[in-house]
Amino acid sequence: EGRLQAADALLAKAVPFLAGPVERAFYCRTLALLRWEQGRADEAQALLQHTTFLYGLEGMDYEVGACLTILALVLAEEGGRGDPLALLARGWNEMDRDGRPHLALRGGLALAALLAEAGQEERARGVLEDSWRLFSEVTEPAEMLRVYAGEGRALARLGAREEAAHVLESVRRQLLAEPSPAEAALVSLDLAPVLAESGRADEIEALAEALLSSFPTLPAMLLAAQHLSALAILARDGEPRLREASFKTAITLRRMFRACGLRIKPLPFA
């Protein structure tokens, strides 16, 4: 519900009652998800590593796979230390995909994108096809919108520019209407290099203008629009590392959004 302080207080009250590694693992994973949503990524990573260890002691491989997937998603989002590709691959193989299709989809689509980026296109397409089979398991429209965003990123890495642009543009428009300003800005950043690679660099500036016109009272959107305008200039100048610049910008903006209280829809998980 976005009531992060209340969630934090309730989790703190639970600590004296924890008993045994399974309860502690469940607690640590729940707290890790909260810390991630709060933008406290280092704490989330440490908690997820400890959770993986605890579930591993109990031989609960499905839970280990789920935790590795979440850990990899945090690492991929931060773009820092660790090897999210290896963790996502292990999590994809070990987790219960049918039991947790939402997590499997987020992880599978991220894995497909990273595999494509690493030059393993055949394997990436295989993971993407396996992920498509899970689409019917997601019934919430808002969550499916986030799934499509992941699909668009994977398609872009695989070089399916026209299809990726169509998917990401559709998601962007729906996020503007939802409204979800932070996620609309982040998907716009995903879309910018796809447009540039498709010879449509002149359309990137319109992405910035849409953020400003949709959310004129949000100061954070001014900064997001300025970043997009800077990418538009780089694209017109033929900058070859536009995708890398877009990714680094997304890291900065994501931290700012969380600090400003602009919510990014959390991972559905139980």
PDB file of C-alpha atoms in Angstrom:
ATOM      1  CA  GLU A   1       0.000   0.000   0.000  1.00  0.00           C
ATOM      2  CA  GLY A   2       3.027   2.282   0.075  1.00  0.00           C
ATOM      3  CA  ARG A   3       2.890   2.598   3.888  1.00  0.00           C
ATOM      4  CA  LEU A   4       6.594   1.912   4.339  1.00  0.00           C
ATOM      5  CA  GLN A   5       6.982   3.362   7.844  1.00  0.00           C
ATOM      6  CA  ALA A   6       4.078   1.268   9.144  1.00  0.00           C
ATOM      7  CA  ALA A   7       5.538  -1.858   7.528  1.00  0.00           C
ATOM      8  CA  ASP A   8       8.926  -1.112   9.093  1.00  0.00           C
ATOM      9  CA  ALA A   9       7.409  -0.681  12.551  1.00  0.00           C
ATOM     10  CA  LEU A  10       5.454  -3.936  12.333  1.00  0.00           C
ATOM     11  CA  LEU A  11       8.494  -5.896  11.213  1.00  0.00           C
ATOM     12  CA  ALA A  12      10.488  -4.503  14.134  1.00  0.00           C
ATOM     13  CA  LYS A  13       7.809  -5.730  16.535  1.00  0.00           C
ATOM     14  CA  ALA A  14       8.080  -9.232  15.066  1.00  0.00           C
ATOM     15  CA  VAL A  15      11.785  -9.676  15.845  1.00  0.00           C
ATOM     16  CA  PRO A  16      11.466 -11.024  19.449  1.00  0.00           C
ATOM     17  CA  PHE A  17       9.128 -13.781  18.265  1.00  0.00           C
ATOM     18  CA  LEU A  18      11.304 -15.263  15.525  1.00  0.00           C
ATOM     19  CA  ALA A  19      12.214 -18.912  16.052  1.00  0.00           C
ATOM     20  CA  GLY A  20      14.264 -21.166  13.792  1.00  0.00           C
ATOM     21  CA  PRO A  21      15.949 -20.610  10.425  1.00  0.00           C
ATOM     22  CA  VAL A  22      12.786 -20.819   8.289  1.00  0.00           C
ATOM     23  CA  GLU A  23      10.990 -18.079  10.213  1.00  0.00           C
ATOM     24  CA  ARG A  24      14.151 -15.975  10.202  1.00  0.00           C
ATOM     25  CA  ALA A  25      14.590 -16.505   6.472  1.00  0.00           C
ATOM     26  CA  PHE A  26      11.000 -15.437   5.786  1.00  0.00           C
ATOM     27  CA  TYR A  27      11.484 -12.386   7.995  1.00  0.00           C
ATOM     28  CA  CYS A  28      14.775 -11.383   6.357  1.00  0.00           C
ATOM     29  CA  ARG A  29      13.353 -11.726   2.857  1.00  0.00           C
ATOM     30  CA  THR A  30      10.323  -9.620   3.769  1.00  0.00           C
ATOM     31  CA  LEU A  31      12.567  -6.960   5.297  1.00  0.00           C
ATOM     32  CA  ALA A  32      14.820  -7.083   2.208  1.00  0.00           C
ATOM     33  CA  LEU A  33      11.853  -6.343  -0.053  1.00  0.00           C
ATOM     34  CA  LEU A  34      10.957  -3.372   2.148  1.00  0.00           C
ATOM     35  CA  ARG A  35      14.544  -2.076   2.144  1.00  0.00           C
ATOM     36  CA  TRP A  36      14.628  -2.378  -1.653  1.00  0.00           C
ATOM     37  CA  GLU A  37      11.448  -0.329  -1.944  1.00  0.00           C
ATOM     38  CA  GLN A  38      12.942   2.231   0.443  1.00  0.00           C
ATOM     39  CA  GLY A  39      15.966   2.553  -1.851  1.00  0.00           C
ATOM     40  CA  ARG A  40      18.313   0.963   0.707  1.00  0.00           C
ATOM     41  CA  ALA A  41      19.828  -1.459  -1.770  1.00  0.00           C
ATOM     42  CA  ASP A  42      22.948  -2.441   0.212  1.00  0.00           C
ATOM     43  CA  GLU A  43      20.838  -3.569   3.158  1.00  0.00           C
ATOM     44  CA  ALA A  44      18.468  -5.418   0.823  1.00  0.00           C
ATOM     45  CA  GLN A  45      21.382  -7.265  -0.779  1.00  0.00           C
ATOM     46  CA  ALA A  46      22.873  -8.285   2.578  1.00  0.00           C
ATOM     47  CA  LEU A  47      19.503  -9.507   3.859  1.00  0.00           C
ATOM     48  CA  LEU A  48      18.855 -11.527   0.694  1.00  0.00           C
ATOM     49  CA  GLN A  49      22.283 -13.149   0.894  1.00  0.00           C
ATOM     50  CA  HIS A  50      21.554 -14.160   4.499  1.00  0.00           C
ATOM     51  CA  THR A  51      18.096 -15.395   3.505  1.00  0.00           C
ATOM     52  CA  THR A  52      19.611 -17.561   0.768  1.00  0.00           C
ATOM     53  CA  PHE A  53      22.012 -19.040   3.313  1.00  0.00           C
ATOM     54  CA  LEU A  54      19.214 -19.831   5.787  1.00  0.00           C
ATOM     55  CA  TYR A  55      16.969 -21.480   3.197  1.00  0.00           C
ATOM     56  CA  GLY A  56      19.973 -23.394   1.888  1.00  0.00           C
ATOM     57  CA  LEU A  57      20.598 -24.839   5.349  1.00  0.00           C
ATOM     58  CA  GLU A  58      17.064 -26.227   5.299  1.00  0.00           C
ATOM     59  CA  GLY A  59      17.423 -27.670   1.780  1.00  0.00           C
ATOM     60  CA  MET A  60      14.602 -25.431   0.469  1.00  0.00           C
ATOM     61  CA  ASP A  61      15.910 -25.091  -3.082  1.00  0.00           C
ATOM     62  CA  TYR A  62      12.799 -23.384  -4.490  1.00  0.00           C
ATOM     63  CA  GLU A  63      13.099 -20.639  -1.880  1.00  0.00           C
ATOM     64  CA  VAL A  64      16.821 -20.304  -2.574  1.00  0.00           C
ATOM     65  CA  GLY A  65      16.016 -19.837  -6.263  1.00  0.00           C
ATOM     66  CA  ALA A  66      13.430 -17.179  -5.468  1.00  0.00           C
ATOM     67  CA  CYS A  67      15.855 -15.278  -3.227  1.00  0.00           C
ATOM     68  CA  LEU A  68      18.633 -15.430  -5.803  1.00  0.00           C
ATOM     69  CA  THR A  69      16.254 -14.005  -8.399  1.00  0.00           C
ATOM     70  CA  ILE A  70      15.261 -11.096  -6.160  1.00  0.00           C
ATOM     71  CA  LEU A  71      18.919 -10.463  -5.262  1.00  0.00           C
ATOM     72  CA  ALA A  72      19.836 -10.414  -8.957  1.00  0.00           C
ATOM     73  CA  LEU A  73      17.047  -7.936  -9.728  1.00  0.00           C
ATOM     74  CA  VAL A  74      18.348  -5.610  -7.013  1.00  0.00           C
ATOM     75  CA  LEU A  75      21.914  -5.897  -8.340  1.00  0.00           C
ATOM     76  CA  ALA A  76      20.817  -5.343 -11.945  1.00  0.00           C
ATOM     77  CA  GLU A  77      18.870  -2.262 -10.929  1.00  0.00           C
ATOM     78  CA  GLU A  78      21.881  -0.791  -9.136  1.00  0.00           C
ATOM     79  CA  GLY A  79      24.358  -1.635 -11.906  1.00  0.00           C
ATOM     80  CA  GLY A  80      27.145  -2.131  -9.372  1.00  0.00           C
ATOM     81  CA  ARG A  81      28.893  -5.067  -7.783  1.00  0.00           C
ATOM     82  CA  GLY A  82      27.964  -8.701  -8.265  1.00  0.00           C
ATOM     83  CA  ASP A  83      26.975 -10.818 -11.235  1.00  0.00           C
ATOM     84  CA  PRO A  84      23.211 -10.544 -11.774  1.00  0.00           C
ATOM     85  CA  LEU A  85      23.391 -12.666 -14.934  1.00  0.00           C
ATOM     86  CA  ALA A  86      24.791 -15.688 -13.088  1.00  0.00           C
ATOM     87  CA  LEU A  87      22.347 -15.246 -10.197  1.00  0.00           C
ATOM     88  CA  LEU A  88      19.353 -14.861 -12.503  1.00  0.00           C
ATOM     89  CA  ALA A  89      20.363 -17.974 -14.457  1.00  0.00           C
ATOM     90  CA  ARG A  90      20.632 -20.017 -11.272  1.00  0.00           C
ATOM     91  CA  GLY A  91      17.405 -18.573  -9.872  1.00  0.00           C
ATOM     92  CA  TRP A  92      15.578 -19.294 -13.157  1.00  0.00           C
ATOM     93  CA  ASN A  93      16.637 -22.941 -12.959  1.00  0.00           C
ATOM     94  CA  GLU A  94      15.979 -23.465  -9.244  1.00  0.00           C
ATOM     95  CA  MET A  95      12.834 -21.502  -8.443  1.00  0.00           C
ATOM     96  CA  ASP A  96       9.244 -22.720  -8.670  1.00  0.00           C
ATOM     97  CA  ARG A  97       8.137 -20.764 -11.750  1.00  0.00           C
ATOM     98  CA  ASP A  98       4.572 -22.046 -11.695  1.00  0.00           C
ATOM     99  CA  GLY A  99       4.230 -21.292  -7.998  1.00  0.00           C
ATOM    100  CA  ARG A 100       5.585 -17.748  -8.348  1.00  0.00           C
ATOM    101  CA  PRO A 101       4.845 -16.668 -11.931  1.00  0.00           C
ATOM    102  CA  HIS A 102       5.117 -12.933 -11.164  1.00  0.00           C
ATOM    103  CA  LEU A 103       8.654 -13.286  -9.846  1.00  0.00           C
ATOM    104  CA  ALA A 104       9.548 -15.799 -12.561  1.00  0.00           C
ATOM    105  CA  LEU A 105       8.400 -13.382 -15.246  1.00  0.00           C
ATOM    106  CA  ARG A 106      10.325 -10.434 -13.853  1.00  0.00           C
ATOM    107  CA  GLY A 107      13.412 -12.615 -13.460  1.00  0.00           C
ATOM    108  CA  GLY A 108      13.071 -14.391 -16.797  1.00  0.00           C
ATOM    109  CA  LEU A 109      12.663 -11.193 -18.799  1.00  0.00           C
ATOM    110  CA  ALA A 110      15.621  -9.589 -17.028  1.00  0.00           C
ATOM    111  CA  LEU A 111      17.660 -12.736 -17.689  1.00  0.00           C
ATOM    112  CA  ALA A 112      16.751 -12.679 -21.384  1.00  0.00           C
ATOM    113  CA  ALA A 113      17.875  -9.054 -21.631  1.00  0.00           C
ATOM    114  CA  LEU A 114      21.199  -9.713 -19.884  1.00  0.00           C
ATOM    115  CA  LEU A 115      21.887 -12.830 -21.959  1.00  0.00           C
ATOM    116  CA  ALA A 116      21.278 -10.865 -25.153  1.00  0.00           C
ATOM    117  CA  GLU A 117      23.566  -8.115 -23.890  1.00  0.00           C
ATOM    118  CA  ALA A 118      26.245 -10.739 -23.239  1.00  0.00           C
ATOM    119  CA  GLY A 119      25.984 -12.008 -26.820  1.00  0.00           C
ATOM    120  CA  GLN A 120      24.107 -15.208 -25.899  1.00  0.00           C
ATOM    121  CA  GLU A 121      21.184 -14.482 -28.194  1.00  0.00           C
ATOM    122  CA  GLU A 122      19.997 -18.043 -28.780  1.00  0.00           C
ATOM    123  CA  ARG A 123      19.827 -18.719 -25.070  1.00  0.00           C
ATOM    124  CA  ALA A 124      18.144 -15.340 -24.519  1.00  0.00           C
ATOM    125  CA  ARG A 125      15.409 -16.196 -27.035  1.00  0.00           C
ATOM    126  CA  GLY A 126      14.837 -19.524 -25.306  1.00  0.00           C
ATOM    127  CA  VAL A 127      14.349 -17.831 -21.926  1.00  0.00           C
ATOM    128  CA  LEU A 128      12.085 -15.221 -23.516  1.00  0.00           C
ATOM    129  CA  GLU A 129       9.907 -17.924 -25.072  1.00  0.00           C
ATOM    130  CA  ASP A 130       9.689 -19.743 -21.732  1.00  0.00           C
ATOM    131  CA  SER A 131       8.691 -16.448 -20.102  1.00  0.00           C
ATOM    132  CA  TRP A 132       5.926 -15.866 -22.644  1.00  0.00           C
ATOM    133  CA  ARG A 133       4.309 -19.131 -21.500  1.00  0.00           C
ATOM    134  CA  LEU A 134       3.816 -17.563 -18.054  1.00  0.00           C
ATOM    135  CA  PHE A 135       1.973 -14.470 -19.310  1.00  0.00           C
ATOM    136  CA  SER A 136      -1.418 -16.106 -18.851  1.00  0.00           C
ATOM    137  CA  GLU A 137      -0.668 -16.597 -15.130  1.00  0.00           C
ATOM    138  CA  VAL A 138      -0.731 -12.840 -14.475  1.00  0.00           C
ATOM    139  CA  THR A 139      -4.262 -11.501 -14.108  1.00  0.00           C
ATOM    140  CA  GLU A 140      -3.642  -8.027 -12.643  1.00  0.00           C
ATOM    141  CA  PRO A 141      -3.505  -5.419 -15.453  1.00  0.00           C
ATOM    142  CA  ALA A 142      -1.112  -3.149 -13.544  1.00  0.00           C
ATOM    143  CA  GLU A 143       1.368  -5.977 -13.008  1.00  0.00           C
ATOM    144  CA  MET A 144       1.047  -7.074 -16.633  1.00  0.00           C
ATOM    145  CA  LEU A 145       2.023  -3.556 -17.653  1.00  0.00           C
ATOM    146  CA  ARG A 146       5.315  -3.994 -15.760  1.00  0.00           C
ATOM    147  CA  VAL A 147       5.764  -7.381 -17.409  1.00  0.00           C
ATOM    148  CA  TYR A 148       5.397  -5.776 -20.835  1.00  0.00           C
ATOM    149  CA  ALA A 149       8.039  -3.217 -19.860  1.00  0.00           C
ATOM    150  CA  GLY A 150      10.434  -6.084 -19.140  1.00  0.00           C
ATOM    151  CA  GLU A 151       9.505  -7.719 -22.424  1.00  0.00           C
ATOM    152  CA  GLY A 152      10.240  -4.488 -24.283  1.00  0.00           C
ATOM    153  CA  ARG A 153      13.687  -4.255 -22.706  1.00  0.00           C
ATOM    154  CA  ALA A 154      14.463  -7.862 -23.653  1.00  0.00           C
ATOM    155  CA  LEU A 155      13.288  -7.342 -27.243  1.00  0.00           C
ATOM    156  CA  ALA A 156      15.436  -4.216 -27.499  1.00  0.00           C
ATOM    157  CA  ARG A 157      18.554  -6.111 -26.393  1.00  0.00           C
ATOM    158  CA  LEU A 158      17.762  -8.805 -28.958  1.00  0.00           C
ATOM    159  CA  GLY A 159      17.692  -6.195 -31.704  1.00  0.00           C
ATOM    160  CA  ALA A 160      13.955  -6.425 -32.375  1.00  0.00           C
ATOM    161  CA  ARG A 161      13.791  -2.631 -32.448  1.00  0.00           C
ATOM    162  CA  GLU A 162      10.431  -2.110 -34.118  1.00  0.00           C
ATOM    163  CA  GLU A 163       8.664  -4.547 -31.818  1.00  0.00           C
ATOM    164  CA  ALA A 164      10.490  -3.204 -28.747  1.00  0.00           C
ATOM    165  CA  ALA A 165       9.590   0.391 -29.637  1.00  0.00           C
ATOM    166  CA  HIS A 166       5.934  -0.557 -30.070  1.00  0.00           C
ATOM    167  CA  VAL A 167       5.794  -2.358 -26.703  1.00  0.00           C
ATOM    168  CA  LEU A 168       7.699   0.301 -24.746  1.00  0.00           C
ATOM    169  CA  GLU A 169       5.695   3.162 -26.288  1.00  0.00           C
ATOM    170  CA  SER A 170       2.439   1.458 -25.340  1.00  0.00           C
ATOM    171  CA  VAL A 171       3.668   0.894 -21.773  1.00  0.00           C
ATOM    172  CA  ARG A 172       4.897   4.495 -21.507  1.00  0.00           C
ATOM    173  CA  ARG A 173       1.520   5.912 -22.515  1.00  0.00           C
ATOM    174  CA  GLN A 174      -0.329   3.700 -20.056  1.00  0.00           C
ATOM    175  CA  LEU A 175       2.046   4.625 -17.212  1.00  0.00           C
ATOM    176  CA  LEU A 176       1.479   8.314 -17.943  1.00  0.00           C
ATOM    177  CA  ALA A 177      -2.262   7.710 -17.725  1.00  0.00           C
ATOM    178  CA  GLU A 178      -2.152   5.432 -14.639  1.00  0.00           C
ATOM    179  CA  PRO A 179      -0.448   7.717 -13.415  1.00  0.00           C
ATOM    180  CA  SER A 180       2.974   6.404 -12.407  1.00  0.00           C
ATOM    181  CA  PRO A 181       5.403   9.265 -13.042  1.00  0.00           C
ATOM    182  CA  ALA A 182       8.575   7.504 -11.895  1.00  0.00           C
ATOM    183  CA  GLU A 183       7.979   4.415 -13.999  1.00  0.00           C
ATOM    184  CA  ALA A 184       6.866   6.482 -16.997  1.00  0.00           C
ATOM    185  CA  ALA A 185      10.205   8.304 -16.844  1.00  0.00           C
ATOM    186  CA  LEU A 186      12.174   5.052 -16.524  1.00  0.00           C
ATOM    187  CA  VAL A 187      10.386   3.421 -19.470  1.00  0.00           C
ATOM    188  CA  SER A 188      11.030   6.595 -21.472  1.00  0.00           C
ATOM    189  CA  LEU A 189      14.734   6.058 -20.776  1.00  0.00           C
ATOM    190  CA  ASP A 190      14.421   2.483 -22.055  1.00  0.00           C
ATOM    191  CA  LEU A 191      12.699   3.751 -25.182  1.00  0.00           C
ATOM    192  CA  ALA A 192      15.183   6.528 -26.009  1.00  0.00           C
ATOM    193  CA  PRO A 193      18.066   4.333 -27.309  1.00  0.00           C
ATOM    194  CA  VAL A 194      15.613   2.137 -29.229  1.00  0.00           C
ATOM    195  CA  LEU A 195      14.325   5.213 -31.058  1.00  0.00           C
ATOM    196  CA  ALA A 196      17.874   6.376 -31.743  1.00  0.00           C
ATOM    197  CA  GLU A 197      18.901   2.980 -33.121  1.00  0.00           C
ATOM    198  CA  SER A 198      15.810   3.015 -35.352  1.00  0.00           C
ATOM    199  CA  GLY A 199      16.720   6.379 -36.890  1.00  0.00           C
ATOM    200  CA  ARG A 200      14.073   8.198 -34.835  1.00  0.00           C
ATOM    201  CA  ALA A 201      16.326  10.255 -32.549  1.00  0.00           C
ATOM    202  CA  ASP A 202      14.216  13.364 -33.184  1.00  0.00           C
ATOM    203  CA  GLU A 203      11.340  11.731 -31.263  1.00  0.00           C
ATOM    204  CA  ILE A 204      13.266  11.500 -27.979  1.00  0.00           C
ATOM    205  CA  GLU A 205      12.663  15.152 -27.067  1.00  0.00           C
ATOM    206  CA  ALA A 206       8.908  14.472 -27.194  1.00  0.00           C
ATOM    207  CA  LEU A 207       9.368  11.928 -24.377  1.00  0.00           C
ATOM    208  CA  ALA A 208      10.746  14.694 -22.161  1.00  0.00           C
ATOM    209  CA  GLU A 209       7.915  17.056 -23.111  1.00  0.00           C
ATOM    210  CA  ALA A 210       5.326  14.402 -22.255  1.00  0.00           C
ATOM    211  CA  LEU A 211       6.715  14.056 -18.732  1.00  0.00           C
ATOM    212  CA  LEU A 212       6.577  17.806 -18.175  1.00  0.00           C
ATOM    213  CA  SER A 213       3.064  18.200 -19.547  1.00  0.00           C
ATOM    214  CA  SER A 214       1.724  15.164 -17.649  1.00  0.00           C
ATOM    215  CA  PHE A 215       3.284  16.032 -14.277  1.00  0.00           C
ATOM    216  CA  PRO A 216       3.885  19.809 -14.238  1.00  0.00           C
ATOM    217  CA  THR A 217       3.818  20.072 -10.436  1.00  0.00           C
ATOM    218  CA  LEU A 218       6.453  17.411  -9.732  1.00  0.00           C
ATOM    219  CA  PRO A 219       9.992  18.886  -9.492  1.00  0.00           C
ATOM    220  CA  ALA A 220      11.515  15.414 -10.005  1.00  0.00           C
ATOM    221  CA  MET A 221       9.926  15.249 -13.445  1.00  0.00           C
ATOM    222  CA  LEU A 222      11.740  18.423 -14.464  1.00  0.00           C
ATOM    223  CA  LEU A 223      15.055  16.723 -13.722  1.00  0.00           C
ATOM    224  CA  ALA A 224      13.939  13.547 -15.513  1.00  0.00           C
ATOM    225  CA  ALA A 225      12.921  15.602 -18.551  1.00  0.00           C
ATOM    226  CA  GLN A 226      16.268  17.394 -18.537  1.00  0.00           C
ATOM    227  CA  HIS A 227      18.076  14.045 -18.562  1.00  0.00           C
ATOM    228  CA  LEU A 228      15.951  12.859 -21.478  1.00  0.00           C
ATOM    229  CA  SER A 229      16.672  16.086 -23.367  1.00  0.00           C
ATOM    230  CA  ALA A 230      20.390  15.511 -22.809  1.00  0.00           C
ATOM    231  CA  LEU A 231      20.012  11.998 -24.246  1.00  0.00           C
ATOM    232  CA  ALA A 232      18.178  13.485 -27.228  1.00  0.00           C
ATOM    233  CA  ILE A 233      21.179  15.715 -27.938  1.00  0.00           C
ATOM    234  CA  LEU A 234      23.579  12.764 -27.630  1.00  0.00           C
ATOM    235  CA  ALA A 235      21.382  10.721 -29.974  1.00  0.00           C
ATOM    236  CA  ARG A 236      21.320  13.463 -32.602  1.00  0.00           C
ATOM    237  CA  ASP A 237      25.113  13.695 -32.339  1.00  0.00           C
ATOM    238  CA  GLY A 238      25.382   9.952 -33.010  1.00  0.00           C
ATOM    239  CA  GLU A 239      26.686   8.944 -29.576  1.00  0.00           C
ATOM    240  CA  PRO A 240      27.481   5.193 -29.893  1.00  0.00           C
ATOM    241  CA  ARG A 241      27.061   4.459 -26.168  1.00  0.00           C
ATOM    242  CA  LEU A 242      23.599   5.909 -25.787  1.00  0.00           C
ATOM    243  CA  ARG A 243      22.211   2.735 -24.217  1.00  0.00           C
ATOM    244  CA  GLU A 244      24.909   2.813 -21.535  1.00  0.00           C
ATOM    245  CA  ALA A 245      24.225   6.497 -20.860  1.00  0.00           C
ATOM    246  CA  SER A 246      20.505   5.767 -20.578  1.00  0.00           C
ATOM    247  CA  PHE A 247      21.126   2.933 -18.101  1.00  0.00           C
ATOM    248  CA  LYS A 248      23.358   5.098 -15.881  1.00  0.00           C
ATOM    249  CA  THR A 249      20.770   7.862 -15.953  1.00  0.00           C
ATOM    250  CA  ALA A 250      18.090   5.380 -14.880  1.00  0.00           C
ATOM    251  CA  ILE A 251      20.152   4.393 -11.824  1.00  0.00           C
ATOM    252  CA  THR A 252      20.443   8.027 -10.757  1.00  0.00           C
ATOM    253  CA  LEU A 253      16.782   8.834 -11.346  1.00  0.00           C
ATOM    254  CA  ARG A 254      15.518   5.676  -9.642  1.00  0.00           C
ATOM    255  CA  ARG A 255      17.382   6.627  -6.462  1.00  0.00           C
ATOM    256  CA  MET A 256      16.032  10.160  -6.650  1.00  0.00           C
ATOM    257  CA  PHE A 257      12.462   8.979  -7.181  1.00  0.00           C
ATOM    258  CA  ARG A 258      12.586   6.763  -4.109  1.00  0.00           C
ATOM    259  CA  ALA A 259      14.159   9.543  -2.040  1.00  0.00           C
ATOM    260  CA  CYS A 260      11.350  11.880  -3.149  1.00  0.00           C
ATOM    261  CA  GLY A 261       8.642   9.332  -2.355  1.00  0.00           C
ATOM    262  CA  LEU A 262       7.690   8.739  -5.999  1.00  0.00           C
ATOM    263  CA  ARG A 263       6.686   5.115  -5.841  1.00  0.00           C
ATOM    264  CA  ILE A 264       7.861   2.372  -8.161  1.00  0.00           C
ATOM    265  CA  LYS A 265       5.380  -0.497  -8.064  1.00  0.00           C
ATOM    266  CA  PRO A 266       6.969  -3.201  -5.907  1.00  0.00           C
ATOM    267  CA  LEU A 267       7.503  -6.793  -6.891  1.00  0.00           C
ATOM    268  CA  PRO A 268       4.371  -8.875  -6.111  1.00  0.00           C
ATOM    269  CA  PHE A 269       5.624 -11.464  -3.660  1.00  0.00           C
ATOM    270  CA  ALA A 270       4.294 -13.586  -0.830  1.00  0.00           C
TER     271      ALA A 270
END
